[in-house]
């Protein structure tokens, strides 16, 4: 029998974890493993709110993929996937190259969900990659510089659409950066406005109310104005129009209101809900024993609440570990193990030295939570790249 080909698409938390675990578990002649990614680096998506606001260098948030791979066991291909051909069992890249597989792992992450809100795609920024956050950071600095010349208040009005995890973490960082920018550009801080606009009746929907109140208090103190139960109706080049008719002028709208699975999955003909495939207990796409989905593209239901688990890096990493074990079992003829998330808690940063979180059923606040956030970030570095990655990128 020929050596089975495992093709992994995407070197995010899910895809990369699958690759690094497979290279540990399999001998070099047991499978031909290929990892494809758009860039030759992996970025820490969970840190991206920091370089977006300019509180961290984007280079600190990425690592060369080959530095994490044993290239005698995993071949890395830098390429952009354009199409998955399920029937032919191959994948097309933008370069025109075609890669065949016996087992396919899809870990292509997510893209912004705009819920049909007019103009968001065209006029709003999103926090989704190193390139996108570089653009946001540069744009914010440009707005400060331009304000000095034109004195238009909309240049220093920043709108963040969505007060979920990403939105809250971003306004926390932005409110830390604003005083620095005001100093650098000689701007009166009272001119700067940060709005966080949310359609749901609360920020951080689903979080404990005591933690939500703490987050709102800290961020309001740092200069964030919340508008809750206020859906954005339209985004225009001039700002946003809210459902209640109010218009807020702004040259910077950052949309963090939700994500959907990468469109490549839907375009390949898999049945999806908001671009995510409801996978079986072994992370397979229904009807496809050879196609596995990890990370934001996989939809799994939390049986306690009967609702989908939110897409998180925590789950993506655990799925990668489980899938590597199952692919090893498939190749060696062992038993498959169902994926069951082991949730360790959630911590949301509110900027420097402040955070909130739930660890087990214990609520944590302030500096304790901020410290826990760093422990979590450093732990995921360790999972992906061992001690050497922690030493390179450690969060102190
Ligand atoms: C600002 C922010 C903060 C967050 N904080 C947390 C947190 O604290 N805790 C938590 O658990 N989760 C957090 N999340 C969510 C978490 O980052 C995602 O759930 C996680 O990254 C999903 O992992 P993934 O492997 O599915 O995709 P990703 O990590 O997004 O990786 C997808 C990979 O696929 C590549 N790719 C995409 N399209 C193509 C293509 N066509 N061809 C080739 N390669 C492609 C991308 O370049 C990328 O490398 C946060 C998200 C954001 C944006």
Coordinates of C-alpha atoms and ligand atoms in Angstrom, one line a residue:
X1 CA 0.0 0.0 0.0
X2 CA 1.3 3.5 -0.8
X3 CA 2.1 5.9 2.1
X4 CA -1.1 7.8 3.1
X5 CA -1.1 11.5 2.3
X6 CA -2.3 13.9 5.0
X7 CA -2.9 17.4 3.7
X8 CA -3.5 20.1 6.3
X9 CA -4.9 23.5 5.2
X10 CA -4.1 26.5 7.4
X11 CA -1.4 26.9 10.0
X12 CA -3.6 28.5 12.7
X13 CA -4.1 27.1 16.1
X14 CA -6.0 24.0 14.8
X15 CA -4.0 23.2 11.7
X16 CA -0.6 23.8 13.2
X17 CA -1.4 21.9 16.4
X18 CA -2.4 18.9 14.2
X19 CA 0.9 19.1 12.3
X20 CA 3.2 19.5 15.3
X21 CA 1.5 16.6 17.1
X22 CA 1.5 14.4 14.1
X23 CA 5.2 14.9 13.6
X24 CA 5.8 13.8 17.2
X25 CA 3.6 10.7 16.9
X26 CA 4.3 9.3 13.4
X27 CA 7.5 7.9 12.1
X28 CA 8.7 9.6 8.9
X29 CA 7.7 6.7 6.6
X30 CA 4.2 6.3 8.0
X31 CA 2.5 9.3 6.3
X32 CA 3.3 12.0 3.8
X33 CA 2.3 15.1 5.7
X34 CA 1.9 18.5 4.0
X35 CA 0.9 21.8 5.7
X36 CA -0.3 24.6 3.5
X37 CA -0.6 28.2 4.7
X38 CA -1.1 31.6 3.0
X39 CA 1.9 33.1 4.8
X40 CA 5.2 31.5 5.9
X41 CA 4.5 32.5 9.5
X42 CA 1.9 31.5 12.0
X43 CA 0.3 34.4 13.9
X44 CA -1.2 34.4 17.3
X45 CA -4.7 35.4 16.5
X46 CA -5.6 35.8 20.1
X47 CA -3.1 38.6 20.5
X48 CA -4.1 40.6 17.4
X49 CA -6.0 43.3 19.3
X50 CA -2.7 44.5 20.7
X51 CA -0.8 45.2 17.4
X52 CA -4.1 46.6 16.0
X53 CA -4.2 49.3 18.7
X54 CA -0.4 49.7 18.4
X55 CA 0.4 48.5 21.9
X56 CA 2.5 45.6 20.6
X57 CA 4.8 45.2 17.6
X58 CA 3.1 42.9 15.0
X59 CA 6.4 40.9 14.6
X60 CA 6.1 39.8 18.3
X61 CA 2.8 38.2 17.3
X62 CA 4.1 35.8 14.7
X63 CA 6.6 33.0 14.2
X64 CA 8.1 31.3 11.1
X65 CA 6.2 28.1 10.5
X66 CA 9.3 26.1 9.6
X67 CA 10.8 26.9 12.9
X68 CA 8.1 24.8 14.5
X69 CA 8.2 21.9 12.1
X70 CA 10.4 18.9 11.7
X71 CA 10.7 19.3 7.9
X72 CA 11.9 15.7 7.5
X73 CA 8.3 14.7 8.5
X74 CA 6.1 17.7 7.5
X75 CA 6.5 19.4 4.2
X76 CA 5.5 23.1 4.3
X77 CA 3.9 24.8 1.3
X78 CA 3.4 28.5 1.3
X79 CA 0.3 29.0 -0.8
X80 CA -3.2 30.3 -0.8
X81 CA -6.0 27.7 -1.1
X82 CA -8.6 28.6 -3.6
X83 CA -10.7 25.5 -3.9
X84 CA -11.3 22.1 -2.4
X85 CA -12.4 19.4 -4.9
X86 CA -14.0 16.8 -2.7
X87 CA -14.7 14.3 -5.5
X88 CA -11.2 14.4 -7.0
X89 CA -9.7 14.5 -3.5
X90 CA -7.5 17.4 -4.3
X91 CA -7.0 21.0 -3.4
X92 CA -6.1 23.9 -5.7
X93 CA -3.8 26.7 -4.8
X94 CA -3.7 30.3 -6.3
X95 CA -0.4 29.4 -7.9
X96 CA -2.1 26.8 -10.0
X97 CA -0.6 23.9 -8.1
X98 CA -2.9 21.0 -7.2
X99 CA -2.3 18.9 -4.1
X100 CA -4.0 15.5 -3.6
X101 CA -4.8 13.8 -0.3
X102 CA -6.0 10.7 1.4
X103 CA -6.9 12.6 4.5
X104 CA -7.7 16.3 4.5
X105 CA -7.6 18.6 7.5
X106 CA -9.3 22.0 7.0
X107 CA -8.1 24.6 9.5
X108 CA -8.6 27.8 7.4
X109 CA -10.1 29.8 10.3
X110 CA -12.8 32.4 9.9
X111 CA -13.8 35.6 8.2
X112 CA -16.0 38.5 9.4
X113 CA -19.7 37.9 9.7
X114 CA -21.4 41.1 8.7
X115 CA -25.0 39.9 9.2
X116 CA -26.0 41.6 6.0
X117 CA -25.2 45.1 7.4
X118 CA -24.8 47.4 4.5
X119 CA -21.4 48.9 3.8
X120 CA -19.5 46.9 6.5
X121 CA -17.5 44.9 4.1
X122 CA -16.5 47.9 2.1
X123 CA -15.9 50.5 4.8
X124 CA -15.0 48.8 8.1
X125 CA -11.7 47.3 9.2
X126 CA -11.5 43.9 10.8
X127 CA -8.9 42.3 13.1
X128 CA -8.1 39.1 11.3
X129 CA -4.4 38.8 10.3
X130 CA -1.0 40.5 10.7
X131 CA -1.6 42.5 7.6
X132 CA -5.1 43.7 8.7
X133 CA -3.8 44.9 12.1
X134 CA -0.9 46.7 10.6
X135 CA -3.4 48.5 8.4
X136 CA -5.5 49.5 11.4
X137 CA -2.5 50.7 13.5
X138 CA -1.1 52.8 10.6
X139 CA -4.6 54.2 9.9
X140 CA -5.1 55.3 13.5
X141 CA -1.7 57.1 13.5
X142 CA -2.6 58.7 10.2
X143 CA -5.9 60.0 11.6
X144 CA -4.0 61.7 14.5
X145 CA -1.6 63.3 12.1
X146 CA -4.4 64.4 9.8
X147 CA -6.4 65.8 12.7
X148 CA -3.6 68.3 13.4
X149 CA -4.1 69.7 9.9
X150 CA -7.9 69.5 9.5
X151 CA -9.3 69.5 13.1
X152 CA -12.3 67.4 11.9
X153 CA -13.6 65.5 15.1
X154 CA -14.5 62.4 13.1
X155 CA -10.8 61.8 12.5
X156 CA -10.5 61.1 16.2
X157 CA -13.8 59.3 16.7
X158 CA -13.1 55.5 16.8
X159 CA -16.0 53.1 16.4
X160 CA -15.8 49.5 17.4
X161 CA -18.8 47.5 16.2
X162 CA -19.5 44.5 18.5
X163 CA -18.8 44.2 22.2
X164 CA -18.0 40.5 22.3
X165 CA -14.6 39.2 23.3
X166 CA -12.6 40.8 20.4
X167 CA -14.3 44.2 20.6
X168 CA -13.8 44.5 24.4
X169 CA -10.2 43.4 24.2
X170 CA -9.6 45.9 21.3
X171 CA -11.2 48.9 23.1
X172 CA -9.1 48.1 26.2
X173 CA -5.9 48.3 24.2
X174 CA -7.0 51.3 22.2
X175 CA -7.9 53.3 25.3
X176 CA -4.3 52.5 26.6
X177 CA -2.8 53.7 23.3
X178 CA -4.8 57.0 23.0
X179 CA -2.9 58.9 25.7
X180 CA 0.4 58.0 24.1
X181 CA -0.9 59.1 20.7
X182 CA -2.2 62.4 22.2
X183 CA 1.2 63.1 23.6
X184 CA 3.0 62.2 20.4
X185 CA 0.7 64.3 18.2
X186 CA 0.0 67.1 20.7
X187 CA -3.7 66.4 20.8
X188 CA -6.1 67.3 23.6
X189 CA -7.3 63.9 24.9
X190 CA -10.8 65.2 25.4
X191 CA -11.2 65.4 21.6
X192 CA -10.8 61.6 21.2
X193 CA -13.9 59.5 21.3
X194 CA -14.1 55.7 21.4
X195 CA -17.5 54.1 20.9
X196 CA -18.2 50.4 21.5
X197 CA -21.5 49.6 19.8
X198 CA -23.4 46.4 20.5
X199 CA -26.7 45.1 19.2
X200 CA -27.3 42.7 22.2
X201 CA -28.7 44.1 25.5
X202 CA -25.3 43.6 27.2
X203 CA -21.6 43.7 26.4
X204 CA -19.8 40.3 26.4
X205 CA -23.1 38.4 25.9
X206 CA -23.1 35.1 27.8
X207 CA -20.6 36.3 30.4
X208 CA -21.4 36.5 34.1
X209 CA -23.1 39.9 34.9
X210 CA -20.7 40.8 37.7
X211 CA -17.8 40.4 35.3
X212 CA -19.6 42.4 32.6
X213 CA -20.2 45.2 35.1
X214 CA -16.6 45.2 36.1
X215 CA -15.5 45.3 32.5
X216 CA -17.8 48.2 31.6
X217 CA -16.7 50.2 34.7
X218 CA -13.0 49.8 33.9
X219 CA -13.4 50.6 30.2
X220 CA -15.8 53.6 30.8
X221 CA -13.2 55.0 33.2
X222 CA -10.6 54.6 30.4
X223 CA -12.8 56.7 28.1
X224 CA -14.9 54.1 26.2
X225 CA -18.6 55.0 25.6
X226 CA -20.8 52.0 25.3
X227 CA -24.0 51.9 23.2
X228 CA -25.8 48.7 23.9
X229 CA -29.0 47.3 22.4
X230 CA -28.1 49.6 19.5
X231 CA -27.6 47.7 16.2
X232 CA -25.6 49.3 13.5
X233 CA -27.8 49.6 10.4
X234 CA -25.3 50.8 7.9
X235 CA -21.6 51.6 7.6
X236 CA -20.7 54.4 5.2
X237 CA -17.5 56.2 4.3
X238 CA -18.6 58.9 6.8
X239 CA -19.2 56.6 9.8
X240 CA -22.2 54.5 11.0
X241 CA -25.9 54.9 11.0
X242 CA -27.6 53.2 14.0
X243 CA -31.0 51.4 14.0
X244 CA -32.4 54.2 16.1
X245 CA -31.5 56.7 13.4
X246 CA -28.5 58.3 15.1
X247 CA -25.5 58.9 12.8
X248 CA -22.0 58.9 14.2
X249 CA -19.3 60.4 12.0
X250 CA -16.0 58.5 12.1
X251 CA -13.1 57.8 9.8
X252 CA -12.4 54.6 11.7
X253 CA -14.9 51.8 12.1
X254 CA -13.5 48.4 13.2
X255 CA -16.0 45.5 13.0
X256 CA -15.6 42.8 15.6
X257 CA -19.3 41.7 15.7
X258 CA -18.9 38.1 14.7
X259 CA -17.2 35.5 12.5
X260 CA -18.2 32.8 10.1
X261 CA -16.3 29.9 8.7
X262 CA -13.9 30.5 5.8
X263 CA -15.9 30.7 2.5
X264 CA -13.7 28.0 0.9
X265 CA -15.5 25.4 3.0
X266 CA -19.0 26.5 1.9
X267 CA -17.8 26.9 -1.7
X268 CA -16.6 23.3 -1.7
X269 CA -20.2 22.2 -1.2
X270 CA -20.1 21.1 2.5
X271 CA -23.3 21.8 4.4
X272 CA -22.7 24.8 6.7
X273 CA -24.3 27.0 9.3
X274 CA -22.7 30.5 9.2
X275 CA -19.9 28.9 7.2
X276 CA -19.2 26.3 9.8
X277 CA -19.6 22.5 9.3
X278 CA -21.4 20.6 12.1
X279 CA -18.8 17.9 12.4
X280 CA -19.2 14.4 13.8
X281 CA -17.6 13.4 17.2
X282 CA -14.3 12.7 15.3
X283 CA -14.3 16.1 13.6
X284 CA -15.3 14.7 10.2
X285 CA -17.6 16.5 7.8
X286 CA -20.8 14.4 7.6
X287 CA -20.6 11.9 4.7
X288 CA -16.8 12.4 4.4
X289 CA -14.7 9.9 6.3
X290 CA -11.5 11.5 4.9
X291 CA -12.3 15.2 5.6
X292 CA -11.7 16.6 9.1
X293 CA -12.3 20.2 10.2
X294 CA -10.6 21.9 13.1
X295 CA -10.9 25.4 14.7
X296 CA -13.4 28.1 13.6
X297 CA -14.7 26.1 10.7
X298 CA -16.0 23.3 12.9
X299 CA -19.3 23.6 14.6
X300 CA -19.8 21.5 17.7
X301 CA -22.7 21.6 20.1
X302 CA -22.4 22.1 23.8
X303 CA -24.9 19.5 25.0
X304 CA -25.4 21.3 28.4
X305 CA -26.7 24.4 26.7
X306 CA -27.8 22.9 23.3
X307 CA -25.9 25.8 21.6
X308 CA -22.7 25.7 19.6
X309 CA -19.5 26.3 21.4
X310 CA -18.1 29.7 20.5
X311 CA -15.1 29.5 18.2
X312 CA -12.0 29.8 20.3
X313 CA -8.3 29.1 20.1
X314 CA -8.6 26.9 23.2
X315 CA -11.0 24.6 21.4
X316 CA -9.0 24.7 18.1
X317 CA -5.8 23.6 19.9
X318 CA -7.6 20.8 21.7
X319 CA -9.1 19.7 18.4
X320 CA -5.7 19.6 16.8
X321 CA -4.4 17.3 19.6
X322 CA -7.4 15.0 19.3
X323 CA -7.2 14.9 15.5
X324 CA -3.5 14.0 15.4
X325 CA -4.2 11.1 17.8
X326 CA -7.1 9.9 15.6
X327 CA -5.1 10.2 12.3
X328 CA -2.3 8.2 13.9
X329 CA -4.9 5.6 14.9
X330 CA -6.4 5.5 11.4
X331 CA -2.9 5.0 9.9
X332 CA -1.9 2.3 12.4
X333 CA -5.4 0.7 12.7
X334 CA -6.3 1.8 16.2
X335 CA -9.6 3.1 17.7
X336 CA -10.8 6.7 17.2
X337 CA -11.5 8.9 20.2
X338 CA -14.4 11.3 20.2
X339 CA -13.5 14.9 20.7
X340 CA -14.8 16.4 24.0
X341 CA -13.7 20.0 24.8
X342 CA -12.1 20.4 28.2
X343 CA -12.8 24.0 28.9
X344 CA -10.4 25.6 31.3
X345 CA -12.0 29.0 31.5
X346 CA -12.1 32.3 29.7
X347 CA -10.2 35.5 30.4
X348 CA -10.8 38.7 28.5
X349 CA -8.2 41.5 28.6
X350 CA -9.3 45.1 29.3
X351 CA -5.9 46.6 28.5
X352 CA -2.7 46.9 30.5
X353 CA -3.0 45.2 34.0
X354 CA -6.8 44.7 33.8
X355 CA -8.9 41.7 32.8
X356 CA -11.9 39.6 33.8
X357 CA -12.4 35.9 33.6
X358 CA -13.9 32.7 34.7
X359 CA -11.5 29.9 35.6
X360 CA -13.5 26.8 36.5
X361 CA -16.3 28.5 38.3
X362 CA -14.2 31.1 40.0
X363 CA -14.5 34.7 38.9
X364 CA -11.3 36.6 38.6
X365 CA -10.8 40.4 38.2
X366 CA -8.1 43.1 37.7
X367 CA -4.5 42.2 38.0
X368 CA -5.1 38.6 38.9
X369 CA -7.1 38.1 35.8
X370 CA -4.5 40.0 33.7
X371 CA -1.8 37.7 35.1
X372 CA -3.9 34.6 34.3
X373 CA -4.3 36.0 30.7
X374 CA -0.5 36.0 30.3
X375 CA -0.3 32.5 31.7
X376 CA -2.9 31.3 29.1
X377 CA -1.1 33.1 26.3
X378 CA 2.3 31.6 27.3
X379 CA 0.7 28.1 27.7
X380 CA -0.6 28.2 24.1
X381 CA 2.9 29.1 23.0
X382 CA 4.3 26.1 24.8
X383 CA 1.7 23.8 23.3
X384 CA 2.5 24.9 19.8
X385 CA 6.3 25.4 19.9
X386 CA 7.6 24.1 23.3
X387 CA 10.0 26.0 25.5
X388 CA 11.9 27.6 22.6
X389 CA 8.8 29.4 21.4
X390 CA 8.0 30.5 24.9
X391 CA 11.5 31.9 25.3
X392 CA 11.2 33.9 22.1
X393 CA 7.7 35.3 22.5
X394 CA 7.0 35.1 26.3
X395 CA 4.5 37.6 27.7
X396 CA 5.8 39.0 30.9
Ligands
LIG1 C1 -8.5 39.8 18.7 C2 -8.9 38.4 19.0 C3 -8.8 37.9 20.4 C4 -9.1 36.5 20.6 N1 -8.9 36.1 21.9 C5 -9.1 34.8 22.2 C6 -8.8 34.3 23.5 O1 -8.4 35.0 24.4 N2 -9.0 32.9 23.7 C7 -9.5 32.1 22.7 O2 -9.6 30.9 23.0 N3 -9.8 32.6 21.5 C8 -9.6 33.9 21.2 N4 -9.9 34.4 19.9 C9 -10.5 33.4 18.9 C10 -9.3 32.6 18.3 O3 -8.3 33.4 17.9 C11 -9.9 31.8 17.1 O4 -11.0 31.0 17.5 C12 -8.7 30.8 16.6 O5 -7.7 31.6 16.1 C13 -9.2 29.8 15.6 O6 -8.2 29.0 15.2 P1 -8.2 28.4 13.7 O7 -7.1 27.4 13.7 O8 -9.5 28.0 13.3 O9 -7.8 29.6 12.7 P2 -6.7 30.7 12.8 O10 -5.9 30.7 14.0 O11 -7.4 32.0 12.4 O12 -5.8 30.3 11.5 C14 -6.2 30.2 10.2 C15 -5.0 30.0 9.3 O13 -5.4 29.7 8.0 C16 -4.7 30.6 7.1 N5 -5.5 30.7 5.9 C17 -6.7 31.4 5.8 N6 -7.2 31.3 4.5 C18 -6.3 30.6 3.8 C19 -6.2 30.2 2.5 N7 -7.1 30.5 1.6 N8 -5.1 29.5 2.1 C20 -4.1 29.2 3.0 N9 -4.1 29.6 4.2 C21 -5.2 30.3 4.7 C22 -4.5 31.9 7.8 O14 -3.4 32.6 7.3 C23 -4.2 31.3 9.3 O15 -2.8 31.0 9.4 C24 -9.6 35.7 19.6 C25 -9.7 36.2 18.3 C26 -9.4 37.5 18.0 C27 -9.5 38.0 16.6

